[in-house]
PDB file of C-alpha atoms in Angstrom:
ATOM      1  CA  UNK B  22      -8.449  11.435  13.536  1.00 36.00           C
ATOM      2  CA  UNK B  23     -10.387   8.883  11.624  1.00 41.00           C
ATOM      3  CA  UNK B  24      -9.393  11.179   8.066  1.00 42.00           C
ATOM      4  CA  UNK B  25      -5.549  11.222   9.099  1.00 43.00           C
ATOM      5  CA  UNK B  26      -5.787   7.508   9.414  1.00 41.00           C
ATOM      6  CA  UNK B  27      -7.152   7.255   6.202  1.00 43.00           C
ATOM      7  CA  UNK B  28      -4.737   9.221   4.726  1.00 46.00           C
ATOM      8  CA  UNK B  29      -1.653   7.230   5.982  1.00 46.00           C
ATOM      9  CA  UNK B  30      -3.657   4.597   4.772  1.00 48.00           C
ATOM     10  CA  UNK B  31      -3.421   6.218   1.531  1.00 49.00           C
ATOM     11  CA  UNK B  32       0.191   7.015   0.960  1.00 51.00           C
ATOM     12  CA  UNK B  33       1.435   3.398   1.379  1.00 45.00           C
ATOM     13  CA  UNK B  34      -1.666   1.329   2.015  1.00 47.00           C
ATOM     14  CA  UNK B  35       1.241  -0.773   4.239  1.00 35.00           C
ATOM     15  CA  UNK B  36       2.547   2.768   6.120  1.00 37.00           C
ATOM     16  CA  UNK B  37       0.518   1.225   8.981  1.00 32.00           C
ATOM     17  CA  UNK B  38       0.461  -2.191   8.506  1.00 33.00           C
ATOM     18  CA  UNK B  39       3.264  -4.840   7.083  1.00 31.00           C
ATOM     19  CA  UNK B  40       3.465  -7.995   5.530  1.00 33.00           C
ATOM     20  CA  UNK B  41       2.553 -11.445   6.860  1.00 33.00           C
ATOM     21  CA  UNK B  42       5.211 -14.057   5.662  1.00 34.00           C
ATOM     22  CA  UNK B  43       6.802 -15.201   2.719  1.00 35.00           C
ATOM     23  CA  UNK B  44       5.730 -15.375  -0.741  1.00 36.00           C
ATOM     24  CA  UNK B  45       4.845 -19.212  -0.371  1.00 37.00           C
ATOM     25  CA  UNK B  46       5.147 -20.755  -4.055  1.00 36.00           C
ATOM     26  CA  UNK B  47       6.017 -17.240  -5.418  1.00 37.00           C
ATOM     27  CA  UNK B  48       3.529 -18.123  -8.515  1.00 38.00           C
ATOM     28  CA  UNK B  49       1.996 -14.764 -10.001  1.00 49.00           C
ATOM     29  CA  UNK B  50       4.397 -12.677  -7.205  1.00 63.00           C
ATOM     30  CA  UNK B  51       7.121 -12.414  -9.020  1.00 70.00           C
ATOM     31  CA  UNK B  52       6.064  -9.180 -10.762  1.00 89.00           C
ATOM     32  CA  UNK B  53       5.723  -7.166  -7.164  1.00 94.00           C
ATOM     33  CA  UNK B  54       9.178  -7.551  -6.467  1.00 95.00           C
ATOM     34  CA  UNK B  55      11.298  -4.024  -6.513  1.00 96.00           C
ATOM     35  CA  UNK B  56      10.380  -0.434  -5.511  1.00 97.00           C
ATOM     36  CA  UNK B  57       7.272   1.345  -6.019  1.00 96.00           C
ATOM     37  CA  UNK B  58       6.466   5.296  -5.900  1.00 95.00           C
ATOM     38  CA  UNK B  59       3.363   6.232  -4.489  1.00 93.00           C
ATOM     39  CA  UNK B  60       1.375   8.431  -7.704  1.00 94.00           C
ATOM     40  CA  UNK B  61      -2.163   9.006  -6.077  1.00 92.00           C
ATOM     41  CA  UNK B  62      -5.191   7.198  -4.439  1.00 89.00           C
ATOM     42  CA  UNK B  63      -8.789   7.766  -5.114  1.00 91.00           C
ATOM     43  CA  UNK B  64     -11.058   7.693  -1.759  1.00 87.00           C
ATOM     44  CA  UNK B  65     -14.558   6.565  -1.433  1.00 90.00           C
ATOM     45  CA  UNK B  66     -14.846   7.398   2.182  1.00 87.00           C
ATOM     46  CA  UNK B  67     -18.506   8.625   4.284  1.00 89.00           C
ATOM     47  CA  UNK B  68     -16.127  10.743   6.144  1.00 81.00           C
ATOM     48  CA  UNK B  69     -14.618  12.495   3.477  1.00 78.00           C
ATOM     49  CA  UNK B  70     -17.194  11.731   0.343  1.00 89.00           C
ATOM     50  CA  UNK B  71     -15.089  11.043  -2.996  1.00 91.00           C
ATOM     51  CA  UNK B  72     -11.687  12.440  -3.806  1.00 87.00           C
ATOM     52  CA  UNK B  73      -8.358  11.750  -5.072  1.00 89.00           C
ATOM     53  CA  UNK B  74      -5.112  12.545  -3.615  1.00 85.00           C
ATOM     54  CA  UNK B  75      -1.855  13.181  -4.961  1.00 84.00           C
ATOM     55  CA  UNK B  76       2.277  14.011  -4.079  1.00 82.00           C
ATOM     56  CA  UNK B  77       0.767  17.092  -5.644  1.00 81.00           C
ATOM     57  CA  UNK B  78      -0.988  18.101  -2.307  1.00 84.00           C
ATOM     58  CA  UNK B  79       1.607  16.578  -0.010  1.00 81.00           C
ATOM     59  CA  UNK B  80       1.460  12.944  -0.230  1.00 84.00           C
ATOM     60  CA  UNK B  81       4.404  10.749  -0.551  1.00 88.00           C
ATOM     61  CA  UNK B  82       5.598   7.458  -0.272  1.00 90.00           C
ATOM     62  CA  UNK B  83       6.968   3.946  -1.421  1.00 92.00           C
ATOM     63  CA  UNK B  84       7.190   0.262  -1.228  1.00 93.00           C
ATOM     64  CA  UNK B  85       9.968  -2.496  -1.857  1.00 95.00           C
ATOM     65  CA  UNK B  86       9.105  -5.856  -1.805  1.00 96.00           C
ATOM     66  CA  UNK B  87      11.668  -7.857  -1.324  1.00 97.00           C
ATOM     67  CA  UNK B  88      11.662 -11.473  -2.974  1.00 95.00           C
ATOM     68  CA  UNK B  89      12.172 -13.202   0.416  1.00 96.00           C
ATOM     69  CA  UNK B  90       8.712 -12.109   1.603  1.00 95.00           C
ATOM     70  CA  UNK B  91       9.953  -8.842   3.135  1.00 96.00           C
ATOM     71  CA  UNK B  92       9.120  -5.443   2.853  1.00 94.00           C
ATOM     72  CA  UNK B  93      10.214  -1.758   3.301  1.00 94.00           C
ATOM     73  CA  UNK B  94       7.771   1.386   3.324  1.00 91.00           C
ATOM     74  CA  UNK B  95       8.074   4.626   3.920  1.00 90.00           C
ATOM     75  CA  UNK B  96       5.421   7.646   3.603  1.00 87.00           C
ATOM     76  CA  UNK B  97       4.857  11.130   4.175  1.00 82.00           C
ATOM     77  CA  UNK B  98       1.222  12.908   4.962  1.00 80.00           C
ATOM     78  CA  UNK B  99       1.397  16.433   4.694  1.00 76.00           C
ATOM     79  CA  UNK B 100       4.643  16.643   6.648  1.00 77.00           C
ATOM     80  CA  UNK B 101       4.078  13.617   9.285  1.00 80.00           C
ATOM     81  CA  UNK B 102       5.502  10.475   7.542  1.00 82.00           C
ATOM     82  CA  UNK B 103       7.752   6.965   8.903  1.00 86.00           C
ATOM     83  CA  UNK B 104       9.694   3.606   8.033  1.00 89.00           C
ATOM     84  CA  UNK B 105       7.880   0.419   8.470  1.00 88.00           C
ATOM     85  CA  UNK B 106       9.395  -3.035   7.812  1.00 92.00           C
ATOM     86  CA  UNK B 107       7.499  -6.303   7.564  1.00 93.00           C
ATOM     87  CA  UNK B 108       6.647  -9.612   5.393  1.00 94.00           C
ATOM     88  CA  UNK B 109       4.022  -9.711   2.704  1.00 95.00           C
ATOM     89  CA  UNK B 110       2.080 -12.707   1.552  1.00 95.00           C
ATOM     90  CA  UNK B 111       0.908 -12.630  -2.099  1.00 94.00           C
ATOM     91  CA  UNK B 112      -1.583 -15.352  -3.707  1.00 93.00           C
ATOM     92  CA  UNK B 113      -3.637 -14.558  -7.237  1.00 92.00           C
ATOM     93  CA  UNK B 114      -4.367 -11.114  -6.378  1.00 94.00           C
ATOM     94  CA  UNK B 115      -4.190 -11.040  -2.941  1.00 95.00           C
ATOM     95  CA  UNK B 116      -1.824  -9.520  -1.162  1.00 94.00           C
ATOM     96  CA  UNK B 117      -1.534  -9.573   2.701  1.00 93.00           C
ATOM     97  CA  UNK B 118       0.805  -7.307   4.488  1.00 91.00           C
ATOM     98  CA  UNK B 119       2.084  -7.459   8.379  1.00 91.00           C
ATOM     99  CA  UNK B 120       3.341  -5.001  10.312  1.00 90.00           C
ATOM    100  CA  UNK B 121       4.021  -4.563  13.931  1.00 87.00           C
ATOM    101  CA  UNK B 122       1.336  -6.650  14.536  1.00 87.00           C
ATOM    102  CA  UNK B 123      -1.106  -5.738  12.118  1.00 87.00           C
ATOM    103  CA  UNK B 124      -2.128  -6.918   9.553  1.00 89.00           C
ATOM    104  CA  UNK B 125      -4.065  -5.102   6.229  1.00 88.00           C
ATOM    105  CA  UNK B 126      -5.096  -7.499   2.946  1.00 91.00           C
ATOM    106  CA  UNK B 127      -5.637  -5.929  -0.357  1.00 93.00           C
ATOM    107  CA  UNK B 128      -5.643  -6.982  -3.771  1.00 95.00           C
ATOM    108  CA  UNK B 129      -3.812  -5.821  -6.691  1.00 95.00           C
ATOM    109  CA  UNK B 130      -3.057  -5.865 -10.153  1.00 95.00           C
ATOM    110  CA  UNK B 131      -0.043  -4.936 -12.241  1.00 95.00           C
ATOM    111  CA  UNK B 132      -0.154  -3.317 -15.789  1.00 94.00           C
ATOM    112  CA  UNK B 133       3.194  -2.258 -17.196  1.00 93.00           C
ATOM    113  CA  UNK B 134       5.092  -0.556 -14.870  1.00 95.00           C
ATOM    114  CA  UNK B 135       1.988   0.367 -13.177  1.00 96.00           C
ATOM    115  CA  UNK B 136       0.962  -1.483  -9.510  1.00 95.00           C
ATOM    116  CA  UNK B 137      -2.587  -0.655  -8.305  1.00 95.00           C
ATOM    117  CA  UNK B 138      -3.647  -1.898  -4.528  1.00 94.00           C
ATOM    118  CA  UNK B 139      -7.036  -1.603  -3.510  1.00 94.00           C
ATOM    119  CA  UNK B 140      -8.253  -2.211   0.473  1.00 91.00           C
ATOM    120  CA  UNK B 141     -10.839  -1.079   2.531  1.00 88.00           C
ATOM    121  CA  UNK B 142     -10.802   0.076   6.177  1.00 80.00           C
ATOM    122  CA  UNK B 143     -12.847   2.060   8.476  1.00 81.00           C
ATOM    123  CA  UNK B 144     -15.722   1.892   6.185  1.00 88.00           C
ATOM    124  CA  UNK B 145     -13.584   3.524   3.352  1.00 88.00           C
ATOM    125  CA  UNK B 146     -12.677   1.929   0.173  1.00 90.00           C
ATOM    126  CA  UNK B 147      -8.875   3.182  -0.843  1.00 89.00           C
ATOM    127  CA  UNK B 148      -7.591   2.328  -4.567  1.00 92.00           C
ATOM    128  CA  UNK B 149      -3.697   3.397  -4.480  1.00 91.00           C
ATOM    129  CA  UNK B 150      -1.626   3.479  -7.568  1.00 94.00           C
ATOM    130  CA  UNK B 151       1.896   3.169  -7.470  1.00 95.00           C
ATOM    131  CA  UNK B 152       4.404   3.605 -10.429  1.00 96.00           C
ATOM    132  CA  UNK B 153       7.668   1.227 -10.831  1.00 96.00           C
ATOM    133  CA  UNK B 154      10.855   3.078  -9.284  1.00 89.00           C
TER     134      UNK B 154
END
């Protein structure tokens, strides 16, 4: 159970969580606005050891953050996969997403057209990389 929530976690790093408000100021946000496509995600997990996953092996997914602090993902592990909606919250290089209640913070960086989100949960450290759609 504990490696299936880690690899949701994985595929969208917000398929179980969402974003919590609005972009405030929108200083050093405006570059995560639009659609990302889930590449891969390397895992440093005590459950699982090292690896990196990949749509290669079944993963899928992808964000779009909206510029009024909303977002839309959607995700696919190995053949089990949903929509979620929320806000996001970004400041520097934080980025806070809300979902349903819950709430997951990350931070992230942006280099050409590529985003890279890194979080921690469960005693795992995920580092997702997503390209621009």
């Amino acid at each position: 159970m504990k490696l299936r929530t880690l690899a949701v976690i994985v595929v969208g790093l917000a398929l179980i969580v969402g974003c919590g408000g609005s972009d405030g100021d929108g200083s050093g946000t405006v570059g995560l606005v639009g659609s990302w496509t889930f590449v891969k995600a390397d895992i440093n997990s005590p459950y699982v050891g090292t690896l990196t996953v990949t749509t290669a092996m079944g993963y899928s997914g992808s964000i779009t953050f909206n510029a009024n602090g909303t977002f839309t993902a959607s995700g696919n592990v190995l053949g089990d996969g949903g929509t979620f909606t929320g806000t996001w919250v970004a400041a520097g290089n934080s980025l806070t997403l809300t979902s349903e209640g819950d709430t997951q913070s990350a931070t992230y960086s942006i280099s050409g057209s590529t985003l890279s989100l890194s979080t921690s949960a469960e005693g795992s450290t995920v580092i997702a990389e997503f390209s621009r759609a």
